[in-house]
Coordinates of C-alpha atoms in Angstrom, one line a residue:
X30 CA 0.0 0.0 0.0
X31 CA 2.8 2.5 0.9
X32 CA 4.4 1.9 -2.6
X33 CA 1.1 2.6 -4.4
X34 CA 0.5 5.9 -2.6
X35 CA 3.0 8.0 -4.5
X36 CA 1.4 6.9 -7.8
X37 CA -2.0 7.9 -6.5
X38 CA -0.6 11.3 -5.4
X39 CA 0.9 11.8 -8.8
X40 CA -2.4 10.9 -10.5
X41 CA -4.2 13.3 -8.1
X42 CA -1.8 16.1 -8.9
X43 CA -2.2 15.5 -12.6
X44 CA -6.0 15.6 -12.4
X45 CA -6.0 18.8 -10.3
X46 CA -3.6 20.4 -12.7
X47 CA -5.8 19.6 -15.7
X48 CA -8.9 21.0 -14.0
X49 CA -7.0 24.2 -13.2
X50 CA -5.8 24.5 -16.8
X51 CA -9.3 24.1 -18.1
X52 CA -10.6 26.7 -15.6
X53 CA -7.9 29.1 -16.6
X54 CA -8.7 28.6 -20.3
X55 CA -12.3 29.3 -19.6
X56 CA -11.4 32.5 -17.8
X57 CA -9.2 33.6 -20.7
X58 CA -12.0 32.9 -23.2
X59 CA -14.6 34.7 -21.1
X60 CA -12.3 37.6 -20.7
X61 CA -11.8 37.8 -24.4
X62 CA -15.5 37.6 -25.1
X63 CA -16.2 40.4 -22.6
X64 CA -13.4 42.5 -24.2
X65 CA -15.0 41.9 -27.6
X66 CA -18.4 42.9 -26.3
X67 CA -16.9 46.0 -24.7
X68 CA -15.2 46.9 -28.0
X69 CA -18.4 46.4 -29.9
X70 CA -20.3 48.5 -27.4
X71 CA -17.7 51.2 -27.7
X72 CA -17.8 51.1 -31.5
X73 CA -21.6 51.3 -31.5
X74 CA -21.5 54.2 -29.2
X75 CA -18.9 56.0 -31.4
X76 CA -21.1 55.2 -34.5
X77 CA -24.1 56.8 -32.8
X78 CA -22.0 59.8 -31.9
X79 CA -20.7 60.3 -35.5
X80 CA -24.3 60.1 -36.8
X81 CA -25.3 63.6 -35.4
X82 CA -26.2 65.6 -38.5
X83 CA -26.4 69.1 -36.9
X84 CA -29.0 71.7 -37.6
X85 CA -29.3 74.7 -39.9
X86 CA -29.2 78.2 -38.4
X87 CA -30.4 81.2 -40.5
X88 CA -30.8 84.9 -39.7
X89 CA -34.4 86.0 -39.1
X90 CA -35.7 88.2 -41.9
X91 CA -39.0 89.6 -40.4
X92 CA -37.2 91.9 -37.9
X93 CA -35.3 93.6 -40.6
X94 CA -38.3 94.5 -42.8
X95 CA -39.7 98.0 -42.9
X96 CA -43.4 98.7 -42.4
X97 CA -45.3 96.4 -44.8
X98 CA -48.0 97.9 -47.0
X99 CA -51.4 96.3 -46.6
X100 CA -51.3 95.4 -50.3
X101 CA -48.1 93.4 -49.9
X102 CA -48.8 91.7 -46.5
X103 CA -50.3 88.5 -47.9
X104 CA -47.3 87.9 -50.3
X105 CA -44.8 88.9 -47.6
X106 CA -46.3 86.6 -45.0
X107 CA -46.4 83.7 -47.6
X108 CA -42.7 84.1 -48.3
X109 CA -41.7 84.5 -44.7
X110 CA -43.5 81.1 -44.1
X111 CA -41.6 79.7 -47.1
X112 CA -38.3 80.7 -45.4
X113 CA -39.3 78.6 -42.4
X114 CA -40.3 75.7 -44.7
X115 CA -36.9 75.9 -46.4
X116 CA -35.1 75.6 -43.1
X117 CA -37.2 72.7 -42.0
X118 CA -36.6 70.9 -45.3
X119 CA -32.8 71.5 -45.0
X120 CA -32.8 70.1 -41.5
X121 CA -34.7 67.0 -42.7
X122 CA -32.2 66.5 -45.5
X123 CA -29.3 66.7 -43.0
X124 CA -30.9 63.8 -41.1
X125 CA -31.8 61.8 -44.3
X126 CA -28.3 62.1 -45.8
X127 CA -26.1 61.4 -42.7
X128 CA -23.0 59.6 -44.0
X129 CA -23.5 60.4 -47.6
X130 CA -21.1 62.2 -49.9
X131 CA -17.7 63.5 -49.1
X132 CA -16.4 66.0 -46.5
X133 CA -18.2 69.0 -48.1
X134 CA -21.5 67.2 -48.9
X135 CA -23.6 69.1 -46.4
X136 CA -22.2 72.5 -47.5
X137 CA -22.5 71.8 -51.2
X138 CA -25.8 69.9 -51.4
X139 CA -27.7 71.5 -48.5
X140 CA -26.4 74.7 -47.0
X141 CA -25.3 76.3 -50.4
X142 CA -28.6 75.5 -52.1
X143 CA -30.5 76.8 -49.1
X144 CA -28.8 80.1 -49.4
X145 CA -29.8 80.4 -53.1
X146 CA -33.4 79.6 -52.2
X147 CA -33.4 82.2 -49.5
X148 CA -32.0 84.8 -51.9
X149 CA -34.9 84.2 -54.3
X150 CA -37.5 84.3 -51.5
X151 CA -36.1 87.4 -49.8
X152 CA -36.0 89.1 -53.1
X153 CA -39.6 88.4 -53.7
X154 CA -40.4 89.9 -50.3
X155 CA -38.5 93.1 -51.1
X156 CA -40.2 93.3 -54.5
X157 CA -43.6 92.9 -53.0
X158 CA -42.9 95.8 -50.6
X159 CA -41.3 97.8 -53.3
X160 CA -44.5 97.9 -55.4
X161 CA -46.2 100.4 -53.2
X162 CA -43.4 101.6 -50.9
X163 CA -39.6 102.1 -50.8
X164 CA -38.1 98.7 -51.7
X165 CA -35.9 97.5 -48.8
X166 CA -32.2 96.9 -49.7
X167 CA -29.4 94.8 -48.2
X168 CA -31.7 91.9 -47.2
X169 CA -29.6 89.5 -49.2
X170 CA -27.1 89.6 -46.4
X171 CA -29.6 87.6 -44.4
X172 CA -29.6 84.7 -46.9
X173 CA -26.5 82.7 -45.8
X174 CA -27.1 80.0 -43.2
X175 CA -24.7 78.0 -41.0
X176 CA -24.5 74.4 -39.9
X177 CA -24.6 74.0 -36.2
X178 CA -23.0 71.4 -34.0
X179 CA -22.9 67.9 -35.4
X180 CA -21.9 68.9 -38.9
X181 CA -18.9 71.2 -39.0
X182 CA -19.0 73.5 -42.0
X183 CA -21.0 76.6 -42.8
X184 CA -20.7 78.5 -39.6
X185 CA -16.9 78.2 -39.2
X186 CA -17.2 76.5 -35.9
X187 CA -13.9 74.9 -34.7
X188 CA -13.8 71.1 -34.9
X189 CA -13.3 69.1 -31.8
X190 CA -9.7 68.2 -31.2
X191 CA -10.8 64.6 -30.6
X192 CA -12.7 64.3 -33.8
X193 CA -11.5 62.2 -36.6
X194 CA -10.1 63.9 -39.7
X195 CA -13.4 62.9 -41.5
X196 CA -15.5 64.5 -38.7
X197 CA -13.4 67.7 -38.7
X198 CA -13.7 68.1 -42.5
X199 CA -17.5 68.1 -42.6
X200 CA -20.7 67.3 -40.8
X201 CA -21.7 64.0 -42.6
X202 CA -19.0 61.5 -41.8
X203 CA -18.2 57.9 -42.5
X204 CA -18.4 57.9 -46.3
X205 CA -15.7 60.0 -47.7
X206 CA -15.0 57.4 -50.3
X207 CA -18.4 57.5 -51.8
X208 CA -17.9 57.1 -55.6
X209 CA -21.4 56.6 -56.8
X210 CA -20.6 58.4 -60.0
X211 CA -17.8 56.2 -61.0
X212 CA -19.4 55.7 -64.4
X213 CA -18.8 59.4 -65.0
X214 CA -15.3 59.8 -63.9
X215 CA -14.0 60.8 -67.3
X216 CA -17.0 62.8 -68.5
X217 CA -18.2 65.8 -66.4
X218 CA -21.0 66.8 -68.8
X219 CA -22.1 70.4 -69.4
X220 CA -25.0 72.6 -68.2
X221 CA -27.6 73.6 -70.7
X222 CA -30.0 76.5 -69.8
X223 CA -32.7 78.3 -71.8
X224 CA -31.6 81.7 -73.2
X225 CA -33.4 84.6 -71.4
X226 CA -32.7 87.6 -73.6
X227 CA -34.9 86.5 -76.6
X228 CA -37.9 86.3 -74.2
X229 CA -37.5 89.8 -72.9
X230 CA -39.8 92.7 -74.1
X231 CA -38.4 96.0 -75.2
X232 CA -36.0 97.1 -72.5
X233 CA -36.4 100.7 -71.2
X234 CA -33.3 102.8 -71.4
X235 CA -33.4 103.3 -67.7
X236 CA -33.2 99.6 -67.1
X237 CA -30.7 98.6 -69.8
X238 CA -27.6 98.7 -67.6
X239 CA -29.2 96.6 -64.9
X240 CA -30.7 94.1 -67.3
X241 CA -27.4 93.7 -69.2
X242 CA -25.5 93.2 -65.9
X243 CA -27.9 90.4 -64.9
X244 CA -27.9 88.8 -68.3
X245 CA -24.1 88.7 -68.0
X246 CA -24.5 87.2 -64.6
X247 CA -26.6 84.4 -66.0
X248 CA -23.7 83.5 -68.3
X249 CA -21.3 83.6 -65.4
X250 CA -23.5 81.3 -63.4
X251 CA -23.5 78.7 -66.2
X252 CA -19.7 79.0 -66.6
X253 CA -19.3 78.5 -62.8
X254 CA -21.6 75.4 -62.9
X255 CA -19.6 73.9 -65.8
X256 CA -16.4 74.4 -63.8
X257 CA -17.9 72.8 -60.8
X258 CA -18.9 69.8 -62.9
X259 CA -15.3 69.4 -63.9
X260 CA -13.8 70.0 -60.5
X261 CA -16.2 67.5 -58.8
X262 CA -16.1 64.6 -61.2
X263 CA -16.4 61.3 -59.2
X264 CA -17.6 63.0 -56.0
X265 CA -20.8 62.2 -54.2
X266 CA -23.5 59.8 -55.2
X267 CA -25.5 59.4 -58.4
X268 CA -27.5 62.5 -57.6
X269 CA -24.6 64.7 -56.6
X270 CA -24.6 66.9 -59.7
X271 CA -28.3 67.5 -59.6
X272 CA -28.4 68.3 -55.9
X273 CA -25.2 70.3 -55.6
X274 CA -24.9 72.0 -59.0
X275 CA -28.0 71.9 -61.2
X276 CA -30.5 72.6 -58.4
X277 CA -28.6 75.5 -56.9
X278 CA -28.0 76.9 -60.4
X279 CA -31.8 77.0 -60.9
X280 CA -32.3 78.9 -57.7
X281 CA -29.6 81.4 -58.6
X282 CA -31.2 81.9 -62.0
X283 CA -34.6 82.5 -60.5
X284 CA -33.2 85.3 -58.4
X285 CA -31.3 86.8 -61.3
X286 CA -34.2 86.6 -63.7
X287 CA -36.5 88.1 -61.1
X288 CA -34.1 91.1 -60.9
X289 CA -34.3 91.5 -64.6
X290 CA -38.1 91.5 -64.6
X291 CA -38.1 93.9 -61.7
X292 CA -35.8 96.4 -63.5
X293 CA -38.0 96.4 -66.5
X294 CA -41.1 96.7 -64.4
X295 CA -40.0 100.0 -62.8
X296 CA -40.8 102.0 -66.0
X297 CA -42.7 99.5 -68.2
X298 CA -44.9 96.5 -68.0
X299 CA -43.2 93.9 -65.9
X300 CA -42.6 90.7 -67.9
X301 CA -44.1 87.5 -66.4
X302 CA -43.5 83.8 -66.8
X303 CA -39.7 84.2 -67.1
X304 CA -39.2 81.8 -64.2
X305 CA -39.9 79.0 -66.6
X306 CA -36.5 79.8 -68.1
X307 CA -34.6 79.1 -64.8
X308 CA -34.4 75.3 -64.9
X309 CA -31.3 73.9 -66.6
X310 CA -30.4 70.3 -67.7
X311 CA -27.2 68.3 -67.5
X312 CA -25.8 67.2 -70.9
X313 CA -23.6 64.1 -70.9

């Protein structure tokens, strides 16, 4: 019996050692699993943080208006309401497009176009007042908007030092490599817009300089749009050109064409229906 005891002790030690090894392996596996869950949780939280689209902030227009003639009140109120609608639509687009486009997507496709829409709307307000009272000037300075926290750009707010380079570059992060237009990387296309001059009536001498200046501006706007098409080839998704270039160009043309009609209307019959000439198309 005494000789068998050492063998028993050895067997007992071996069994205990095996159990300990299994227990240690289980602890390591459990620790790894917990670490993985922690990492996933951290990544999910970071993803949620990156998804903040920010909001649009625009100067109020109503406080800068003069006394509004009764004959203009309905039109002015309608356009003031439209300004609010435009901001709401821009905020919705910020939410709907989180993660789309490159670093400047929000600025190019939302904030910039919003400014152009506001220029046209504010100009209509000033024109409505100017029909029966002194037309207010300088209201265009209220058109630009900024992008508040969550999306960098527009307002010039400093980016957080802890933000990733993608976050610092623009509000919509996580998709800087979006190349939805890869089929168009070698062909930017060109903008085609209806000519405005042939549709104008006889231009009073007093309006000629202003009309000529705005007709020239229409040409400049087309040239700038064509340059942007070349400079942004391959950027954004399939609707990038329409959202960031063609749409904003239409809004600019609406404002410019409206100025032409207003200039003529000061001393002659104001031409109508010219807004139908504002929309442009993209030729491939």
